[in-house]
Amino acid sequence: MKLVLAIIQDADASALMRALTDHAFEVTKLASTGGFLREGNTTLMIGVSDERLDELRRHVGQTCRTRSRLVAPSVPMGEQGESLISEPIEVPVGGAVLFVLGVQEFIRV
Ligand code: 2BA
Ligand code: 2BA
């Protein structure tokens, strides 16, 4: 068994939860925050058998889109203290970041 931590965008969370539960995956949803954008995102914990890992990956790939976000860089200061205004930069986010961890035990009490 594996525990998949899937970090996805909030906009994809409902569709992915639906797709996974429709296909009998068990899922737990956590609210999370990205360290770089400091914006909310969604982390799904999915305990899955090794045999179904590829299928899970396929659902995630089909559901989670890559989107671009414009980020204003912090304003650097010149030598005389004047600000050097720079253009916002485009940052791609997603489709999804997956961590796949081995599960030592799955216990229901
Ligand atoms: P954020 O940390 O808010 O990052 C959003 C997007 O900003 C990232 O998209 C990446 O394209 C870009 N980015 C992140 N750090 C950067 C940096 N130091 N310089 C330039 N660009 C940077 P994704 O890679 O698709 O990541 C989406 C979210 O997944 C991240 O949100 C974070 O919450 C999580 N994540 C990604 N890699 C992670 C890791 N190694 N460990 C833990 N969480 C991770
Ligand atoms: P839920 O997903 O809201 O599931 C609540 C209960 O509904 C489950 O209790 C189970 O008895 C039943 N259930 C879930 N999926 C089902 C399905 N496809 N068909 C029929 N019945 C289903 P528990 O098994 O005690 O799970 C309690 C909570 O623990 C779950 O809430 C979920 O948040 C988490 N969880 C359980 N197994 C998980 C796994 N493999 N991966 C991630 N989270 C899991």
Coordinates of C-alpha atoms and ligand atoms in Angstrom, one line a residue:
M1 CA 0.0 0.0 0.0
K2 CA 1.0 3.6 -0.7
L3 CA 0.0 6.9 0.8
V4 CA -0.2 9.5 -1.9
L5 CA -0.1 13.2 -0.8
A6 CA -1.5 15.1 -3.8
I7 CA -1.1 18.9 -3.7
I8 CA -3.5 20.3 -6.2
Q9 CA -5.2 23.6 -6.9
D10 CA -8.5 24.4 -5.1
A11 CA -10.2 24.8 -8.5
D12 CA -9.5 21.1 -9.3
A13 CA -10.4 19.7 -5.9
S14 CA -14.1 19.0 -6.3
A15 CA -13.7 17.3 -9.7
L16 CA -10.8 15.2 -8.5
M17 CA -12.6 14.1 -5.3
R18 CA -15.6 13.2 -7.4
A19 CA -13.6 11.2 -9.9
L20 CA -11.7 9.3 -7.2
T21 CA -14.7 8.5 -5.1
D22 CA -16.7 7.4 -8.2
H23 CA -13.9 5.0 -8.8
A24 CA -13.8 3.7 -5.2
F25 CA -10.7 5.4 -4.0
E26 CA -10.8 6.6 -0.4
V27 CA -9.7 10.1 0.0
T28 CA -9.1 12.6 2.8
K29 CA -9.0 16.3 1.9
L30 CA -6.9 18.9 3.8
A31 CA -6.7 22.6 3.3
S32 CA -3.1 23.7 2.7
T33 CA -1.1 26.8 1.8
G34 CA 1.7 27.0 -0.8
G35 CA 4.9 28.5 0.6
F36 CA 5.8 30.4 -2.6
L37 CA 2.4 32.0 -3.6
R38 CA 1.1 32.0 0.0
E39 CA -2.2 31.0 -1.4
G40 CA -4.6 28.3 -0.4
N41 CA -4.3 25.0 -2.2
T42 CA -5.6 21.5 -1.4
T43 CA -3.8 18.4 -0.2
L44 CA -5.5 15.0 -0.7
M45 CA -4.3 12.0 1.3
I46 CA -5.1 8.9 -0.6
G47 CA -4.3 5.4 0.8
V48 CA -4.1 3.2 -2.3
S49 CA -3.0 -0.3 -3.1
D50 CA 0.2 -0.6 -5.2
E51 CA -1.8 -2.1 -8.1
R52 CA -4.0 1.0 -8.4
L53 CA -1.3 3.6 -8.2
D54 CA -1.1 4.1 -12.0
E55 CA -4.9 4.4 -12.2
L56 CA -4.8 7.1 -9.5
R57 CA -2.0 8.9 -11.4
R58 CA -4.1 8.8 -14.5
H59 CA -7.2 10.4 -12.8
V60 CA -5.0 13.1 -11.4
G61 CA -3.4 13.8 -14.8
Q62 CA -6.8 14.0 -16.5
T63 CA -8.4 16.3 -13.9
C64 CA -5.7 18.7 -12.7
R65 CA -4.8 21.6 -15.1
T66 CA -1.7 23.6 -15.2
R67 CA -2.5 27.3 -14.7
S68 CA -0.3 30.4 -14.8
R69 CA -0.2 33.0 -12.0
L70 CA 1.3 36.4 -12.3
V71 CA 3.5 37.2 -9.3
A72 CA 4.8 40.6 -8.4
P73 CA 8.4 40.2 -7.4
S74 CA 9.5 42.0 -4.2
V75 CA 10.7 45.5 -5.2
P76 CA 14.5 45.6 -5.1
M77 CA 16.2 48.8 -4.1
G78 CA 18.9 50.5 -6.1
E79 CA 22.2 51.8 -4.7
Q80 CA 20.7 55.2 -3.9
G81 CA 17.7 53.7 -2.4
E82 CA 15.5 54.2 -5.4
S83 CA 13.2 51.3 -6.2
L84 CA 13.8 49.3 -9.3
I85 CA 10.4 48.4 -10.6
S86 CA 10.3 45.1 -12.3
E87 CA 7.6 43.4 -14.3
P88 CA 5.4 40.7 -12.7
I89 CA 6.6 37.2 -13.6
E90 CA 4.5 34.3 -14.8
V91 CA 4.6 31.2 -12.6
P92 CA 3.2 27.9 -13.8
V93 CA 1.2 26.1 -11.0
G94 CA 0.2 22.4 -11.2
G95 CA -1.4 20.2 -12.6
A96 CA -0.4 18.4 -9.3
V97 CA 2.5 17.5 -7.1
L98 CA 2.4 14.0 -5.8
F99 CA 4.4 12.4 -3.0
V100 CA 4.2 8.6 -2.9
L101 CA 5.1 7.2 0.5
G102 CA 5.3 3.5 1.5
V103 CA 2.7 2.6 4.2
Q104 CA 4.0 0.3 6.9
E105 CA 0.6 -0.5 8.3
F106 CA -3.0 0.5 7.6
I107 CA -5.1 0.0 10.7
R108 CA -8.8 0.6 11.3
V109 CA -9.7 0.6 15.0
Ligands
2BA1 P1 3.6 27.2 -4.0 O1 4.7 27.0 -3.1 O2 2.6 28.3 -3.7 O3 4.2 27.3 -5.5 C1 3.4 27.6 -6.6 C2 4.2 27.6 -7.9 O4 5.2 28.5 -7.8 C3 4.9 26.2 -8.1 O5 4.1 25.3 -8.7 C4 6.2 26.6 -8.9 O6 5.9 26.6 -10.3 C5 6.4 28.0 -8.5 N1 7.5 28.1 -7.4 C6 7.5 27.5 -6.2 N2 8.6 27.9 -5.5 C7 9.4 28.7 -6.4 C8 10.6 29.4 -6.3 N3 11.4 29.3 -5.1 N4 11.0 30.1 -7.3 C9 10.3 30.2 -8.5 N5 9.1 29.6 -8.6 C10 8.6 28.8 -7.6 P2 4.1 23.8 -8.4 O7 5.5 23.3 -8.5 O8 3.1 23.1 -9.3 O9 3.7 23.6 -6.9 C11 2.4 23.8 -6.5 C12 2.3 23.7 -5.0 O10 2.7 22.4 -4.6 C13 3.2 24.6 -4.2 O11 2.6 25.9 -4.1 C14 3.5 23.9 -2.9 O12 2.3 24.1 -2.0 C15 3.4 22.4 -3.3 N6 4.8 21.9 -3.6 C16 5.5 21.9 -4.7 N7 6.7 21.3 -4.5 C17 6.7 20.9 -3.2 C18 7.7 20.3 -2.4 N8 8.9 19.8 -2.9 N9 7.4 20.1 -1.1 C19 6.3 20.5 -0.6 N10 5.3 21.1 -1.3 C20 5.5 21.3 -2.6
2BA2 P1 -15.1 9.3 4.3 O1 -14.4 9.2 3.0 O2 -16.1 10.4 4.4 O3 -15.8 7.9 4.6 C1 -16.7 7.7 5.7 C2 -17.1 6.2 5.8 O4 -17.8 5.9 4.6 C3 -15.9 5.3 5.8 O5 -15.5 5.1 7.1 C4 -16.4 4.0 5.2 O6 -17.1 3.2 6.2 C5 -17.5 4.5 4.2 N1 -17.0 4.6 2.8 C6 -15.9 5.3 2.3 N2 -15.8 5.1 1.0 C7 -16.7 4.2 0.7 C8 -17.1 3.6 -0.6 N3 -16.4 3.8 -1.7 N4 -18.1 2.7 -0.6 C9 -18.8 2.4 0.6 N5 -18.5 3.0 1.8 C10 -17.5 3.9 1.8 P2 -13.9 4.8 7.5 O7 -13.4 3.7 6.6 O8 -13.8 4.7 9.0 O9 -13.1 6.1 7.1 C11 -13.2 7.4 7.8 C12 -12.5 8.5 7.0 O10 -11.1 8.1 7.0 C13 -12.9 8.6 5.6 O11 -14.0 9.5 5.5 C14 -11.6 9.2 5.0 O12 -11.6 10.6 5.3 C15 -10.5 8.5 5.8 N6 -10.0 7.3 5.0 C16 -10.3 6.0 5.2 N7 -9.6 5.3 4.4 C17 -8.8 6.1 3.7 C18 -7.8 5.9 2.7 N8 -7.5 4.7 2.2 N9 -7.1 7.0 2.2 C19 -7.4 8.2 2.7 N10 -8.3 8.5 3.6 C20 -9.0 7.4 4.1

